[in-house]
Amino acid sequence: MVPFVVALAAFCGCGGKSAPPVPVPTLAEVRAALANRDFDRVEQLASRIPRANADWMTATSIAGEAAAKAGRTDDAVRHYRTVAQRQLQTRKPPLGLFYAAEACRDAARLSDAELLYRQFLVSAPNHTLTHERLAFLTSVSGRRWESVPHYWALVRSGTATVEELVLFADLDRPVEQRPYLEDCERKSPGDWIVQLGLAAHALWDGESSNAMDRLKAIVSAMPESVAAQAMLGELLVNQPDREFLDWHRRLPPTAEDDPDIWYVRGLWARKRDRSAVAARCFWEAIRRAPTNRRAMFQWGQVLRSLDHPASEAVESRSRELIELTQFIDSVLRTESRRDEPFQKVATLLERMGRIWEAGAWGVVARNQFPAAAWPPELLTRVAGRLDPQLPLVVDGENLALRYDLSALPGFDSLLTSPAEPPSPDVRSPVAAIRFEETTNGPDFLYANGADPATPGARQFEQTGGGVAVLDFDGDRWPDLFFPQGGVWPTGENVPPPPGALTDRLFRNVGGQAAVDITAAAHLVDRGFGQGAAAGDFDNDGFPDLYVAHVGRNQLLHNNGDGTFSDVTDAAGLTADDWTTSCAIVDLNADGFPDLYDVNYLTGPRVNEVICDGKACSPSAFAGAPDRLLLSRGDGTFELVDPLSPEIDGKGLGVVAFDWQERGRPSLFIANDQVPNFLLRNHSTGDRRNIRLDDEAFISGVAFNQDGLAMASMGIAADDADGDGRIDFYVTTFKDEASLLFVQDAAGLFVERATPAGLRSATWPFVGWGTQFLDADCDGRPDLVAVNGHVDDYRDQNGEYHMRPQFFRNLDGGRFEELAAAQIGPFFDHKRLGRGLSRLDWNRDGLMDFAVSNIGDRASLVLNTTGQAGHRIAVRLTARQGARDAIGSVVDVRAGDRTWRKQLVAGDGYMASNERLLQFGLGEATEVTELTVHWPSGTTSTVQRLPAEGTLELVESAAAGIVWSDPQSPEVIAVTTGRER
């Protein structure tokens, strides 16, 4: 037998004639195989090239490229890593790591890609393309502060693009790449960066439940992800304390260095009315991220509440950061075609001490706009300061360095105090909210002057009409007044005199029918109607009407005999503006109600123009300044400008409310595409005795949470989160989330639509009239809103008529939308809803509402909720001052629960509600104590009241306290109260 070794040697040719050597593949062959997309052959050829061969590194790189294109990412990474090892051995940058990262990125394995990019940066810290990749990955996954060193490197290298400069200048701006991430999720569903990015987008889009679920899963699997922790913490701020504290206990040690963690801590401290702790937390956030716009805004607010000497500088910087956001929007909106927005951005950055960024914007502008004179001038100014050691914000402009707040109590001081006990649940456990649109409602249709033969909509065709509730005849049944638009021929600057289409007054007949008594009431229509306000302007005990017009407004005096007189001329009302909403309210505390006009647009052809065949944007026209008409006490009014200097507001909605100025209501005004107003009412001691200062910015209601002005329209006012302070819900345009301004300590507001669950639900709608009402009487005010587009976009796959919406309050200012199948078919019927007012039409103690619809019959929607909670209603009459008692605050205590509401005027968008405060009591059957704080400063208290009735209180008159049965206008009991 031939030995095995010998046979094997013979087989291999050992000891015999040598086989010809296998030729080494050439680099040309490898490249040819790649060009032919023969990826397997590429790898085979490359594997046969010896490591000692000069072409080995290039061939192996090509093999990595072929494996990547073939979808074999692991093989590609293996090839590129092998190349990187050789590069490191030869003291060259390990570019193989970069290309391995690129392969992972193309395969949607973003976390693997990021790890490889970071490994490569260790050896090549100035590689700009890697910084660009990492800036994108960190930004798109919501890790904005992790992106800073990468954008910073791009800025200092001079390679930053306009898009990169935009994102770096405004790091709070969401980087919207949802389709890209969803595609990545299909390819790599378990990748944590992909999941984090989708969670961030859900948070930005207001999908709170989706974001919460994703973030909890990420944090559970990767607790060291501080960005995920911060996003989750922001959602938990509005959850019960125990959930927030449990999250906080589990934070990793690295969280201490994250500005967003400190921002969340500040929000929670604000929520608990610990302003000093909040100021410290926001300072800690700014110390770590001096360009943090959101933290700077919050910091300025709490410093003002503390009357801290740094508040003025911080407020000024906050304004600059919001201006920066707006200027950047101009850059994006003009698609970088104009140099003026670039100049504004660069100049502002320079002023804020962000010298490197200012220079980078100047370089881009110089290259893009060679004829512009300002870029060379700016670059000349900053060139000598561009030292490599210069920080992102120069020391003199870094406010966290200028003001040391380390002596303020830290966040740990809150962790040693007990968490707030949960509020007792007063919700009626089985109440099913239902509404029914009655067929016995008012027979009224608002005509907006549209010309069916002319495509598009003029500006006045968009706004629609309002509705006012008033008991004009004193029978205790709320009646309805609807302003009418009318006919308005195309091309005419003013409408013709009213014809058959006029304003209408409907008498409530026992809650069973709405009877048109316009003619019997001697009502005369004098213009193209918008909103209306009901109020007793002459204190004679009968509610009057003030009607807003496109043009001169109209004042109608209630004669007390069921008729009205037009006193517009006698009152001296001559202003000829376009007024949308209006209010009757005593603003200068002289006892005589004044008139306030919320004005919209002005300018040449504002009533004629149609833009490109569709409705124009209000940005095409100037805003019309509001007007204040002060009562002289004799039935006449003095016209004054409410703001000095005069500010054009493009106003649509208004609420007059008590804002830390007992007896002097302030005004919140919703403006369209420009900042909202919050006009604080000050006494001046002179003849007029009033000064209105706009404090919307620092109070937190001027913009949305991103510092942008929205198309604000309707306003609902009530205590949304149960903390005893009035809050505001504001409807907005399509592709803009509605706003929820929640008031916390010191009269400051925080925009919380996203954590409240209102952002994504309102995004597709054009919202108008809205009101809070406690539909199921569980003690938590719910929300109703009507919608409808400004023009018909169905030919562009859009909408025109839109369905209304109802949001149930889940407690703590969190809401969920209820579907029409749950609450009634009214919410499935698409209309062009506009003005919406709240009332108890049938006096059953459940709040109803009325809606004015463009081109459709008005809606009277009755609350038919079964097994609702107990409730009590309060009606007030003041004697020391204006009878309407606007600004009165009522506290109701039932068992362990206390509610606070206030009587407001204006009532939102073209609306005037029934002057009735309803308190849902849940399962409580008795009111322990009810206290009224009158605008005059006096206080009335009533004790031990049964539920299910209406309490009518007259200031400083115990005999004027009467108790009425909800189903009958007769007084059934007289209760004794006491005055303080």
PDB file of N, CA and C in Angstrom, residues 50-119:
ATOM      1  N   PRO A  50      -2.280  39.014  -3.044  1.00  0.00           N
ATOM      2  CA  PRO A  50      -1.540  38.888  -1.777  1.00  0.00           C
ATOM      3  C   PRO A  50      -1.486  40.231  -1.031  1.00  0.00           C
ATOM      4  N   ARG A  51      -1.406  40.157   0.289  1.00  0.00           N
ATOM      5  CA  ARG A  51      -1.318  41.367   1.106  1.00  0.00           C
ATOM      6  C   ARG A  51      -0.069  42.181   0.800  1.00  0.00           C
ATOM      7  N   ALA A  52       0.955  41.476   0.348  1.00  0.00           N
ATOM      8  CA  ALA A  52       2.201  42.195   0.047  1.00  0.00           C
ATOM      9  C   ALA A  52       2.116  42.955  -1.267  1.00  0.00           C
ATOM     10  N   ASN A  53       1.108  42.655  -2.063  1.00  0.00           N
ATOM     11  CA  ASN A  53       0.963  43.291  -3.359  1.00  0.00           C
ATOM     12  C   ASN A  53       0.559  44.763  -3.165  1.00  0.00           C
ATOM     13  N   ALA A  54       1.066  45.627  -3.982  1.00  0.00           N
ATOM     14  CA  ALA A  54       0.783  47.059  -3.856  1.00  0.00           C
ATOM     15  C   ALA A  54      -0.690  47.370  -4.132  1.00  0.00           C
ATOM     16  N   ASP A  55      -1.372  46.465  -4.881  1.00  0.00           N
ATOM     17  CA  ASP A  55      -2.782  46.706  -5.210  1.00  0.00           C
ATOM     18  C   ASP A  55      -3.739  46.112  -4.183  1.00  0.00           C
ATOM     19  N   TRP A  56      -3.198  45.425  -3.179  1.00  0.00           N
ATOM     20  CA  TRP A  56      -4.084  44.705  -2.244  1.00  0.00           C
ATOM     21  C   TRP A  56      -5.081  45.656  -1.550  1.00  0.00           C
ATOM     22  N   MET A  57      -4.603  46.792  -1.056  1.00  0.00           N
ATOM     23  CA  MET A  57      -5.471  47.679  -0.289  1.00  0.00           C
ATOM     24  C   MET A  57      -6.601  48.228  -1.168  1.00  0.00           C
ATOM     25  N   THR A  58      -6.253  48.635  -2.391  1.00  0.00           N
ATOM     26  CA  THR A  58      -7.285  49.158  -3.292  1.00  0.00           C
ATOM     27  C   THR A  58      -8.275  48.074  -3.669  1.00  0.00           C
ATOM     28  N   ALA A  59      -7.770  46.876  -3.963  1.00  0.00           N
ATOM     29  CA  ALA A  59      -8.655  45.780  -4.352  1.00  0.00           C
ATOM     30  C   ALA A  59      -9.585  45.397  -3.206  1.00  0.00           C
ATOM     31  N   THR A  60      -9.055  45.377  -1.992  1.00  0.00           N
ATOM     32  CA  THR A  60      -9.890  45.023  -0.850  1.00  0.00           C
ATOM     33  C   THR A  60     -10.959  46.091  -0.612  1.00  0.00           C
ATOM     34  N   SER A  61     -10.615  47.339  -0.855  1.00  0.00           N
ATOM     35  CA  SER A  61     -11.617  48.400  -0.744  1.00  0.00           C
ATOM     36  C   SER A  61     -12.715  48.218  -1.775  1.00  0.00           C
ATOM     37  N   ILE A  62     -12.305  47.832  -3.007  1.00  0.00           N
ATOM     38  CA  ILE A  62     -13.305  47.582  -4.048  1.00  0.00           C
ATOM     39  C   ILE A  62     -14.172  46.385  -3.669  1.00  0.00           C
ATOM     40  N   ALA A  63     -13.580  45.383  -3.034  1.00  0.00           N
ATOM     41  CA  ALA A  63     -14.359  44.237  -2.569  1.00  0.00           C
ATOM     42  C   ALA A  63     -15.390  44.684  -1.533  1.00  0.00           C
ATOM     43  N   GLY A  64     -14.990  45.619  -0.680  1.00  0.00           N
ATOM     44  CA  GLY A  64     -15.954  46.154   0.287  1.00  0.00           C
ATOM     45  C   GLY A  64     -17.103  46.861  -0.397  1.00  0.00           C
ATOM     46  N   GLU A  65     -16.770  47.618  -1.454  1.00  0.00           N
ATOM     47  CA  GLU A  65     -17.821  48.310  -2.198  1.00  0.00           C
ATOM     48  C   GLU A  65     -18.756  47.309  -2.867  1.00  0.00           C
ATOM     49  N   ALA A  66     -18.178  46.242  -3.442  1.00  0.00           N
ATOM     50  CA  ALA A  66     -19.007  45.226  -4.108  1.00  0.00           C
ATOM     51  C   ALA A  66     -19.915  44.522  -3.110  1.00  0.00           C
ATOM     52  N   ALA A  67     -19.395  44.184  -1.936  1.00  0.00           N
ATOM     53  CA  ALA A  67     -20.215  43.517  -0.925  1.00  0.00           C
ATOM     54  C   ALA A  67     -21.350  44.425  -0.464  1.00  0.00           C
ATOM     55  N   ALA A  68     -21.040  45.718  -0.327  1.00  0.00           N
ATOM     56  CA  ALA A  68     -22.083  46.651   0.086  1.00  0.00           C
ATOM     57  C   ALA A  68     -23.187  46.727  -0.959  1.00  0.00           C
ATOM     58  N   LYS A  69     -22.803  46.806  -2.229  1.00  0.00           N
ATOM     59  CA  LYS A  69     -23.803  46.889  -3.293  1.00  0.00           C
ATOM     60  C   LYS A  69     -24.594  45.593  -3.428  1.00  0.00           C
ATOM     61  N   ALA A  70     -23.981  44.484  -3.052  1.00  0.00           N
ATOM     62  CA  ALA A  70     -24.678  43.197  -3.099  1.00  0.00           C
ATOM     63  C   ALA A  70     -25.576  42.990  -1.879  1.00  0.00           C
ATOM     64  N   GLY A  71     -25.539  43.943  -0.941  1.00  0.00           N
ATOM     65  CA  GLY A  71     -26.377  43.821   0.246  1.00  0.00           C
ATOM     66  C   GLY A  71     -25.755  42.999   1.344  1.00  0.00           C
ATOM     67  N   ARG A  72     -24.464  42.671   1.211  1.00  0.00           N
ATOM     68  CA  ARG A  72     -23.775  41.897   2.239  1.00  0.00           C
ATOM     69  C   ARG A  72     -22.973  42.873   3.113  1.00  0.00           C
ATOM     70  N   THR A  73     -23.697  43.566   3.981  1.00  0.00           N
ATOM     71  CA  THR A  73     -23.076  44.648   4.751  1.00  0.00           C
ATOM     72  C   THR A  73     -21.992  44.135   5.675  1.00  0.00           C
ATOM     73  N   ASP A  74     -22.200  42.990   6.308  1.00  0.00           N
ATOM     74  CA  ASP A  74     -21.179  42.466   7.216  1.00  0.00           C
ATOM     75  C   ASP A  74     -19.877  42.187   6.473  1.00  0.00           C
ATOM     76  N   ASP A  75     -19.981  41.627   5.270  1.00  0.00           N
ATOM     77  CA  ASP A  75     -18.775  41.378   4.483  1.00  0.00           C
ATOM     78  C   ASP A  75     -18.106  42.691   4.107  1.00  0.00           C
ATOM     79  N   ALA A  76     -18.924  43.704   3.747  1.00  0.00           N
ATOM     80  CA  ALA A  76     -18.353  45.000   3.389  1.00  0.00           C
ATOM     81  C   ALA A  76     -17.593  45.590   4.564  1.00  0.00           C
ATOM     82  N   VAL A  77     -18.182  45.524   5.754  1.00  0.00           N
ATOM     83  CA  VAL A  77     -17.518  46.072   6.937  1.00  0.00           C
ATOM     84  C   VAL A  77     -16.226  45.315   7.210  1.00  0.00           C
ATOM     85  N   ARG A  78     -16.263  43.982   7.021  1.00  0.00           N
ATOM     86  CA  ARG A  78     -15.053  43.176   7.257  1.00  0.00           C
ATOM     87  C   ARG A  78     -13.931  43.608   6.315  1.00  0.00           C
ATOM     88  N   HIS A  79     -14.258  43.793   5.031  1.00  0.00           N
ATOM     89  CA  HIS A  79     -13.245  44.223   4.060  1.00  0.00           C
ATOM     90  C   HIS A  79     -12.687  45.599   4.445  1.00  0.00           C
ATOM     91  N   TYR A  80     -13.581  46.537   4.739  1.00  0.00           N
ATOM     92  CA  TYR A  80     -13.128  47.895   5.038  1.00  0.00           C
ATOM     93  C   TYR A  80     -12.335  47.950   6.343  1.00  0.00           C
ATOM     94  N   ARG A  81     -12.721  47.154   7.306  1.00  0.00           N
ATOM     95  CA  ARG A  81     -11.952  47.119   8.568  1.00  0.00           C
ATOM     96  C   ARG A  81     -10.530  46.585   8.332  1.00  0.00           C
ATOM     97  N   THR A  82     -10.445  45.604   7.460  1.00  0.00           N
ATOM     98  CA  THR A  82      -9.118  45.067   7.128  1.00  0.00           C
ATOM     99  C   THR A  82      -8.248  46.154   6.504  1.00  0.00           C
ATOM    100  N   VAL A  83      -8.845  46.931   5.617  1.00  0.00           N
ATOM    101  CA  VAL A  83      -8.109  48.041   4.998  1.00  0.00           C
ATOM    102  C   VAL A  83      -7.701  49.058   6.059  1.00  0.00           C
ATOM    103  N   ALA A  84      -8.608  49.361   6.978  1.00  0.00           N
ATOM    104  CA  ALA A  84      -8.318  50.354   8.017  1.00  0.00           C
ATOM    105  C   ALA A  84      -7.150  49.917   8.892  1.00  0.00           C
ATOM    106  N   GLN A  85      -7.089  48.613   9.196  1.00  0.00           N
ATOM    107  CA  GLN A  85      -5.975  48.126  10.006  1.00  0.00           C
ATOM    108  C   GLN A  85      -4.640  48.360   9.301  1.00  0.00           C
ATOM    109  N   ARG A  86      -4.582  48.081   7.989  1.00  0.00           N
ATOM    110  CA  ARG A  86      -3.356  48.314   7.236  1.00  0.00           C
ATOM    111  C   ARG A  86      -3.016  49.810   7.207  1.00  0.00           C
ATOM    112  N   GLN A  87      -4.068  50.649   7.056  1.00  0.00           N
ATOM    113  CA  GLN A  87      -3.829  52.085   7.025  1.00  0.00           C
ATOM    114  C   GLN A  87      -3.252  52.583   8.350  1.00  0.00           C
ATOM    115  N   LEU A  88      -3.758  52.052   9.446  1.00  0.00           N
ATOM    116  CA  LEU A  88      -3.224  52.453  10.749  1.00  0.00           C
ATOM    117  C   LEU A  88      -1.777  51.992  10.902  1.00  0.00           C
ATOM    118  N   GLN A  89      -1.469  50.801  10.394  1.00  0.00           N
ATOM    119  CA  GLN A  89      -0.105  50.280  10.493  1.00  0.00           C
ATOM    120  C   GLN A  89       0.870  51.143   9.705  1.00  0.00           C
ATOM    121  N   THR A  90       0.366  51.745   8.642  1.00  0.00           N
ATOM    122  CA  THR A  90       1.238  52.584   7.807  1.00  0.00           C
ATOM    123  C   THR A  90       1.092  54.061   8.160  1.00  0.00           C
ATOM    124  N   ARG A  91       0.479  54.324   9.330  1.00  0.00           N
ATOM    125  CA  ARG A  91       0.325  55.688   9.845  1.00  0.00           C
ATOM    126  C   ARG A  91      -0.455  56.589   8.884  1.00  0.00           C
ATOM    127  N   LYS A  92      -1.472  56.017   8.273  1.00  0.00           N
ATOM    128  CA  LYS A  92      -2.375  56.774   7.423  1.00  0.00           C
ATOM    129  C   LYS A  92      -3.760  56.833   8.080  1.00  0.00           C
ATOM    130  N   PRO A  93      -4.575  57.838   7.754  1.00  0.00           N
ATOM    131  CA  PRO A  93      -5.942  57.872   8.306  1.00  0.00           C
ATOM    132  C   PRO A  93      -6.702  56.616   7.911  1.00  0.00           C
ATOM    133  N   PRO A  94      -7.344  55.982   8.844  1.00  0.00           N
ATOM    134  CA  PRO A  94      -8.030  54.708   8.550  1.00  0.00           C
ATOM    135  C   PRO A  94      -9.343  54.933   7.803  1.00  0.00           C
ATOM    136  N   LEU A  95      -9.243  55.367   6.541  1.00  0.00           N
ATOM    137  CA  LEU A  95     -10.445  55.653   5.760  1.00  0.00           C
ATOM    138  C   LEU A  95     -11.341  54.438   5.593  1.00  0.00           C
ATOM    139  N   GLY A  96     -10.759  53.262   5.785  1.00  0.00           N
ATOM    140  CA  GLY A  96     -11.589  52.062   5.716  1.00  0.00           C
ATOM    141  C   GLY A  96     -12.741  52.114   6.709  1.00  0.00           C
ATOM    142  N   LEU A  97     -12.490  52.703   7.869  1.00  0.00           N
ATOM    143  CA  LEU A  97     -13.571  52.837   8.861  1.00  0.00           C
ATOM    144  C   LEU A  97     -14.680  53.744   8.342  1.00  0.00           C
ATOM    145  N   PHE A  98     -14.298  54.830   7.667  1.00  0.00           N
ATOM    146  CA  PHE A  98     -15.303  55.741   7.119  1.00  0.00           C
ATOM    147  C   PHE A  98     -16.170  55.008   6.098  1.00  0.00           C
ATOM    148  N   TYR A  99     -15.507  54.241   5.213  1.00  0.00           N
ATOM    149  CA  TYR A  99     -16.290  53.551   4.179  1.00  0.00           C
ATOM    150  C   TYR A  99     -17.110  52.405   4.769  1.00  0.00           C
ATOM    151  N   ALA A 100     -16.620  51.803   5.814  1.00  0.00           N
ATOM    152  CA  ALA A 100     -17.432  50.797   6.515  1.00  0.00           C
ATOM    153  C   ALA A 100     -18.668  51.455   7.101  1.00  0.00           C
ATOM    154  N   ALA A 101     -18.499  52.665   7.657  1.00  0.00           N
ATOM    155  CA  ALA A 101     -19.640  53.403   8.193  1.00  0.00           C
ATOM    156  C   ALA A 101     -20.631  53.760   7.091  1.00  0.00           C
ATOM    157  N   GLU A 102     -20.093  54.153   5.931  1.00  0.00           N
ATOM    158  CA  GLU A 102     -20.972  54.482   4.816  1.00  0.00           C
ATOM    159  C   GLU A 102     -21.809  53.268   4.394  1.00  0.00           C
ATOM    160  N   ALA A 103     -21.180  52.096   4.381  1.00  0.00           N
ATOM    161  CA  ALA A 103     -21.911  50.876   4.014  1.00  0.00           C
ATOM    162  C   ALA A 103     -23.044  50.613   5.010  1.00  0.00           C
ATOM    163  N   CYS A 104     -22.755  50.790   6.280  1.00  0.00           N
ATOM    164  CA  CYS A 104     -23.797  50.576   7.292  1.00  0.00           C
ATOM    165  C   CYS A 104     -24.900  51.620   7.167  1.00  0.00           C
ATOM    166  N   ARG A 105     -24.518  52.840   6.890  1.00  0.00           N
ATOM    167  CA  ARG A 105     -25.523  53.908   6.723  1.00  0.00           C
ATOM    168  C   ARG A 105     -26.434  53.599   5.547  1.00  0.00           C
ATOM    169  N   ASP A 106     -25.847  53.154   4.421  1.00  0.00           N
ATOM    170  CA  ASP A 106     -26.661  52.819   3.249  1.00  0.00           C
ATOM    171  C   ASP A 106     -27.598  51.649   3.536  1.00  0.00           C
ATOM    172  N   ALA A 107     -27.192  50.775   4.452  1.00  0.00           N
ATOM    173  CA  ALA A 107     -28.021  49.612   4.800  1.00  0.00           C
ATOM    174  C   ALA A 107     -29.004  49.927   5.930  1.00  0.00           C
ATOM    175  N   ALA A 108     -29.091  51.216   6.330  1.00  0.00           N
ATOM    176  CA  ALA A 108     -29.991  51.666   7.397  1.00  0.00           C
ATOM    177  C   ALA A 108     -29.579  51.135   8.759  1.00  0.00           C
ATOM    178  N   ARG A 109     -28.351  50.680   8.891  1.00  0.00           N
ATOM    179  CA  ARG A 109     -27.830  50.283  10.211  1.00  0.00           C
ATOM    180  C   ARG A 109     -27.136  51.510  10.809  1.00  0.00           C
ATOM    181  N   LEU A 110     -27.954  52.446  11.252  1.00  0.00           N
ATOM    182  CA  LEU A 110     -27.442  53.753  11.634  1.00  0.00           C
ATOM    183  C   LEU A 110     -26.585  53.707  12.877  1.00  0.00           C
ATOM    184  N   SER A 111     -26.930  52.854  13.830  1.00  0.00           N
ATOM    185  CA  SER A 111     -26.131  52.789  15.058  1.00  0.00           C
ATOM    186  C   SER A 111     -24.743  52.225  14.773  1.00  0.00           C
ATOM    187  N   ASP A 112     -24.652  51.209  13.892  1.00  0.00           N
ATOM    188  CA  ASP A 112     -23.339  50.688  13.507  1.00  0.00           C
ATOM    189  C   ASP A 112     -22.556  51.758  12.760  1.00  0.00           C
ATOM    190  N   ALA A 113     -23.239  52.491  11.896  1.00  0.00           N
ATOM    191  CA  ALA A 113     -22.576  53.547  11.135  1.00  0.00           C
ATOM    192  C   ALA A 113     -22.009  54.609  12.073  1.00  0.00           C
ATOM    193  N   GLU A 114     -22.809  55.023  13.036  1.00  0.00           N
ATOM    194  CA  GLU A 114     -22.342  56.069  13.947  1.00  0.00           C
ATOM    195  C   GLU A 114     -21.117  55.615  14.738  1.00  0.00           C
ATOM    196  N   LEU A 115     -21.140  54.378  15.193  1.00  0.00           N
ATOM    197  CA  LEU A 115     -19.993  53.864  15.944  1.00  0.00           C
ATOM    198  C   LEU A 115     -18.728  53.897  15.098  1.00  0.00           C
ATOM    199  N   LEU A 116     -18.840  53.489  13.837  1.00  0.00           N
ATOM    200  CA  LEU A 116     -17.677  53.483  12.951  1.00  0.00           C
ATOM    201  C   LEU A 116     -17.214  54.893  12.621  1.00  0.00           C
ATOM    202  N   TYR A 117     -18.162  55.822  12.401  1.00  0.00           N
ATOM    203  CA  TYR A 117     -17.769  57.216  12.162  1.00  0.00           C
ATOM    204  C   TYR A 117     -16.981  57.758  13.348  1.00  0.00           C
ATOM    205  N   ARG A 118     -17.463  57.482  14.554  1.00  0.00           N
ATOM    206  CA  ARG A 118     -16.792  57.996  15.746  1.00  0.00           C
ATOM    207  C   ARG A 118     -15.397  57.368  15.908  1.00  0.00           C
ATOM    208  N   GLN A 119     -15.271  56.082  15.570  1.00  0.00           N
ATOM    209  CA  GLN A 119     -13.963  55.453  15.641  1.00  0.00           C
ATOM    210  C   GLN A 119     -12.994  56.107  14.647  1.00  0.00           C
TER     211      GLN A 119
END
